[in-house]
Coordinates of C-alpha atoms in Angstrom, one line a residue:
X1 CA 31.3 34.6 -50.3
X2 CA 33.6 32.9 -47.8
X3 CA 32.9 31.2 -44.5
X4 CA 35.4 29.8 -41.9
X5 CA 35.5 26.0 -42.0
X6 CA 35.8 25.0 -38.3
X7 CA 35.6 21.3 -39.2
X8 CA 38.8 21.7 -41.3
X9 CA 40.5 23.3 -38.3
X10 CA 39.5 20.5 -36.0
X11 CA 40.9 17.9 -38.4
X12 CA 44.1 19.7 -39.2
X13 CA 47.5 18.2 -38.4
X14 CA 46.2 14.7 -38.0
X15 CA 43.3 15.9 -35.9
X16 CA 45.5 17.5 -33.2
X17 CA 42.6 19.5 -31.6
X18 CA 40.3 16.5 -31.8
X19 CA 42.7 14.3 -29.9
X20 CA 43.2 17.0 -27.3
X21 CA 39.4 17.3 -26.8
X22 CA 39.0 13.6 -26.5
X23 CA 41.8 13.2 -23.9
X24 CA 40.5 16.2 -21.9
X25 CA 36.9 14.8 -21.9
X26 CA 38.0 11.4 -20.8
X27 CA 40.4 12.6 -18.0
X28 CA 37.8 15.0 -16.6
X29 CA 34.8 12.6 -17.0
X30 CA 32.7 15.1 -19.0
X31 CA 31.3 15.0 -22.5
X32 CA 32.5 17.7 -25.0
X33 CA 31.7 18.6 -28.6
X34 CA 32.0 21.4 -31.1
X35 CA 29.3 23.1 -33.2
X36 CA 29.3 25.9 -35.7
X37 CA 27.2 29.1 -35.6
X38 CA 24.3 27.2 -37.3
X39 CA 24.2 24.6 -34.5
X40 CA 25.6 21.9 -36.8
X41 CA 27.8 19.3 -35.0
X42 CA 31.4 19.6 -36.3
X43 CA 33.0 16.9 -34.1
X44 CA 32.1 13.7 -32.4
X45 CA 30.8 13.6 -28.8
X46 CA 34.0 13.0 -26.7
X47 CA 34.0 11.3 -23.4
X48 CA 32.3 8.4 -21.7
X49 CA 28.9 8.4 -23.2
X50 CA 25.9 7.0 -21.3
X51 CA 24.2 3.9 -22.7
X52 CA 20.6 5.2 -22.5
X53 CA 20.6 6.2 -26.2
X54 CA 20.1 9.9 -25.5
X55 CA 23.2 10.9 -27.6
X56 CA 22.0 8.9 -30.6
X57 CA 18.8 11.0 -30.3
X58 CA 20.8 14.2 -29.9
X59 CA 23.1 13.5 -32.8
X60 CA 20.1 13.3 -35.1
X61 CA 19.0 16.8 -34.2
X62 CA 19.4 19.3 -37.0
X63 CA 20.3 22.2 -34.7
X64 CA 22.2 21.5 -31.5
X65 CA 21.7 25.1 -30.4
X66 CA 18.4 23.8 -29.0
X67 CA 20.3 22.0 -26.3
X68 CA 21.4 25.4 -24.9
X69 CA 17.7 26.2 -24.1
X70 CA 16.4 22.7 -23.5
X71 CA 19.2 20.7 -21.9
X72 CA 17.1 20.1 -18.8
X73 CA 14.5 18.3 -20.9
X74 CA 17.3 15.9 -21.8
X75 CA 18.3 15.6 -18.2
X76 CA 21.7 17.2 -18.8
X77 CA 23.9 19.8 -17.1
X78 CA 25.3 22.1 -19.8
X79 CA 27.8 24.9 -20.5
X80 CA 29.4 26.4 -23.6
X81 CA 31.9 29.0 -24.7
X82 CA 32.1 30.8 -28.1
X83 CA 35.1 30.1 -30.3
X84 CA 36.6 33.1 -32.0
X85 CA 39.2 33.2 -34.8
X86 CA 41.3 36.3 -33.9
X87 CA 42.7 36.8 -37.4
X88 CA 39.2 37.1 -38.7
X89 CA 37.7 38.8 -35.6
X90 CA 34.8 36.4 -35.9
X91 CA 32.9 33.9 -33.7
X92 CA 32.9 30.6 -35.7
X93 CA 31.1 28.3 -33.3
X94 CA 31.0 26.9 -29.7
X95 CA 32.7 24.3 -27.6
X96 CA 30.1 22.6 -25.4
X97 CA 30.4 20.6 -22.2
X98 CA 27.6 18.4 -20.8
X99 CA 27.1 16.0 -18.0
X100 CA 24.2 13.5 -17.7
X101 CA 22.2 14.1 -14.6
X102 CA 22.4 10.5 -13.5
X103 CA 26.2 11.0 -12.9
X104 CA 25.7 13.9 -10.5
X105 CA 23.2 12.5 -8.1
X106 CA 23.6 14.0 -4.6
X107 CA 25.7 16.8 -6.0
X108 CA 24.8 20.5 -6.2
X109 CA 23.7 21.2 -9.8
X110 CA 24.8 24.8 -9.5
X111 CA 28.3 23.6 -8.7
X112 CA 28.2 21.2 -11.6
X113 CA 27.1 24.0 -14.0
X114 CA 29.9 26.1 -12.7
X115 CA 32.5 23.4 -13.2
X116 CA 31.2 22.7 -16.7
X117 CA 31.6 26.5 -17.4
X118 CA 35.2 26.3 -16.3
X119 CA 35.8 23.3 -18.6
X120 CA 34.2 25.0 -21.6
X121 CA 36.3 28.2 -21.0
X122 CA 39.5 26.1 -20.8
X123 CA 38.7 24.2 -23.9
X124 CA 37.8 27.5 -25.7
X125 CA 41.3 28.8 -24.9
X126 CA 42.9 25.5 -25.9
X127 CA 41.2 25.4 -29.3
X128 CA 41.8 29.0 -30.0
X129 CA 45.5 28.8 -29.1
X130 CA 46.2 25.6 -31.0
X131 CA 44.0 26.9 -33.9
X132 CA 46.0 30.1 -34.0
X133 CA 49.2 28.1 -34.4
X134 CA 47.7 25.9 -37.1
X135 CA 46.3 28.9 -39.0
X136 CA 49.7 30.6 -38.9
X137 CA 51.4 27.4 -40.1
X138 CA 49.0 26.6 -43.0
X139 CA 47.5 30.0 -43.8
X140 CA 43.9 31.1 -43.3
X141 CA 43.0 30.2 -46.9
X142 CA 43.2 26.5 -46.1
X143 CA 40.4 26.9 -43.5
X144 CA 37.9 28.9 -45.6
X145 CA 35.0 27.7 -47.6
X146 CA 34.2 29.7 -50.7
X147 CA 30.5 29.9 -51.7
X148 CA 29.4 31.0 -55.1
X149 CA 26.8 33.8 -55.1
X150 CA 23.6 31.9 -55.7
X151 CA 20.6 33.1 -57.5
X152 CA 18.4 32.6 -54.4
X153 CA 20.6 35.0 -52.4
X154 CA 20.1 37.7 -55.1
X155 CA 16.4 37.0 -55.1
X156 CA 16.3 37.3 -51.3
X157 CA 17.6 40.8 -51.6
X158 CA 15.0 41.7 -54.3
X159 CA 12.1 40.3 -52.3
X160 CA 12.1 43.1 -49.7
X161 CA 9.2 45.4 -50.1
X162 CA 10.4 48.8 -49.1
X163 CA 6.8 50.2 -48.8
X164 CA 6.0 47.8 -45.9
X165 CA 9.4 47.8 -44.2
X166 CA 8.2 50.5 -41.7
X167 CA 5.2 48.3 -40.7
X168 CA 7.6 45.4 -40.3
X169 CA 9.6 47.3 -37.8
X170 CA 6.6 47.6 -35.5
X171 CA 6.2 43.8 -35.3
X172 CA 9.9 42.9 -35.2
X173 CA 10.8 40.3 -32.6
X174 CA 13.9 38.2 -32.1
X175 CA 15.5 36.3 -29.2
X176 CA 18.9 35.9 -31.0
X177 CA 21.6 37.6 -28.9
X178 CA 23.7 38.5 -31.9
X179 CA 20.8 40.2 -33.7
X180 CA 19.7 42.0 -30.6
X181 CA 23.2 43.3 -30.2
X182 CA 23.3 44.3 -33.8
X183 CA 20.0 46.1 -33.6
X184 CA 21.1 48.0 -30.5
X185 CA 24.3 49.0 -32.3
X186 CA 22.4 50.2 -35.3
X187 CA 20.0 52.2 -33.2
X188 CA 22.9 53.9 -31.4
X189 CA 24.6 54.8 -34.6
X190 CA 21.9 56.0 -36.9
X191 CA 23.8 59.2 -37.5
X192 CA 26.6 57.3 -39.2
X193 CA 27.1 55.7 -42.5
X194 CA 27.0 52.1 -41.3
X195 CA 28.0 49.1 -43.5
X196 CA 27.3 45.4 -43.2
X197 CA 30.9 44.8 -42.4
X198 CA 30.9 47.2 -39.5
X199 CA 27.9 45.7 -37.9
X200 CA 28.8 42.0 -38.5
X201 CA 32.3 42.7 -37.1
X202 CA 30.6 44.3 -34.0
X203 CA 28.9 41.0 -33.2
X204 CA 31.9 38.9 -34.3
X205 CA 30.2 37.2 -37.2
X206 CA 31.2 36.9 -40.9
X207 CA 29.3 39.3 -43.1
X208 CA 27.9 36.3 -45.1
X209 CA 26.5 34.5 -42.0
X210 CA 25.3 37.7 -40.4
X211 CA 23.4 38.8 -43.5
X212 CA 21.6 35.4 -43.7
X213 CA 20.9 35.4 -39.9
X214 CA 19.7 39.0 -39.9
X215 CA 17.2 38.3 -42.8
X216 CA 16.0 35.1 -41.1
X217 CA 15.4 36.8 -37.7
X218 CA 14.0 40.2 -38.9
X219 CA 12.4 39.2 -42.2
X220 CA 14.3 42.2 -43.7
X221 CA 17.7 42.5 -45.3
X222 CA 20.3 44.5 -43.5
X223 CA 20.2 47.4 -45.9
X224 CA 16.4 47.6 -45.9
X225 CA 16.2 47.5 -42.1
X226 CA 18.9 50.2 -41.7
X227 CA 17.2 52.5 -44.1
X228 CA 13.8 51.8 -42.6
X229 CA 15.1 52.7 -39.1
X230 CA 16.7 55.9 -40.4
X231 CA 13.5 56.9 -42.1
X232 CA 11.5 56.0 -39.0
X233 CA 13.7 58.4 -37.0
X234 CA 13.5 61.0 -39.7
X235 CA 9.7 61.0 -39.5
X236 CA 9.9 61.7 -35.8
X237 CA 12.4 64.5 -36.2
X238 CA 10.4 66.1 -39.0
X239 CA 7.2 66.1 -36.9
X240 CA 8.7 67.0 -33.6
X241 CA 11.4 69.6 -34.5
X242 CA 11.9 72.5 -36.8
X243 CA 15.1 71.1 -38.2
X244 CA 15.5 71.7 -42.0
X245 CA 15.3 68.7 -44.3
X246 CA 19.0 69.2 -45.0
X247 CA 19.8 69.0 -41.3
X248 CA 17.7 65.9 -40.9
X249 CA 19.5 64.3 -43.8
X250 CA 22.9 65.1 -42.2
X251 CA 21.7 63.9 -38.7
X252 CA 21.0 60.5 -40.2
X253 CA 24.2 60.0 -42.0
X254 CA 23.0 60.6 -45.6
X255 CA 25.7 62.0 -47.8
X256 CA 23.3 63.7 -50.2
X257 CA 20.0 65.4 -49.4
X258 CA 18.6 64.2 -52.7
X259 CA 19.3 60.6 -51.8
X260 CA 17.6 61.1 -48.4
X261 CA 14.5 62.5 -50.1
X262 CA 14.4 59.7 -52.6
X263 CA 14.8 57.1 -49.8
X264 CA 12.2 58.8 -47.7
X265 CA 9.6 58.8 -50.5
X266 CA 10.4 55.1 -51.3
X267 CA 9.6 54.0 -47.8
X268 CA 6.7 56.4 -46.9
X269 CA 5.2 57.4 -50.2
X270 CA 5.8 61.1 -49.3
X271 CA 8.6 63.6 -49.8
X272 CA 10.0 64.9 -46.5
X273 CA 8.4 68.3 -47.0
X274 CA 5.0 66.8 -47.9
X275 CA 5.2 64.5 -44.8
X276 CA 6.0 67.5 -42.5
X277 CA 3.1 69.6 -43.9
X278 CA 0.4 66.9 -43.8
X279 CA -0.9 67.2 -40.2
X280 CA -3.1 64.1 -40.4
X281 CA -0.2 61.8 -41.1
X282 CA 0.7 59.6 -38.1
X283 CA 4.2 58.4 -37.3

């Protein structure tokens, strides 16, 4: 497994990007920083920090993504922009801009948020442009972290109980934008043979990070969720139409009817024909 190392990019070429961020923050009287997809801080806080101790408190937070939702609780104006590595086609983190409220007294907060949005988008383009040059110069391999496949990761995949996956779908809830987008993409393409790579690329995340995030948010692995949704739709088609089992299998992107039947029984406890013939069974 590999993951892009945004911290290595920031520190490359004697910290070229870090020095640019620091200068920009000081000149524009804002505070800027960079986090990865997990919300971990990958740079310092750049700019003229207030002396009220709030940033010491923030820097101790395990997940700085919380500031996105709760910046007003910290009395901060906030904006961010996602950072994407074009050669990978992945979002690798965010550049964030904030302004303590005590600096903007008497000013329109809507205008401050708009200006911070402009700053964050400019810094996004700056980091991505300089990063592209550094990656071309040094090679993408110098900015990748290689993770060994851990036993826990394998166990996570084995822990999914196929027989309760359909029940899990009924109670699924997530507020994560990437996972919501992925689920919508899956639902729109149940007739295709989708892969983890295809869906993770659609939401601009690495397959490794996406699979961990998907399991955390849905409590199901990607493969179990995908098959459960296909079987859920198959149940509806079998009950509501006269399509043959072979046609249902093809409609849902299964390459072999025998595999469709095996999967259907694994998730429901019934063969497709038994399920269709049992009138008392509910969808």
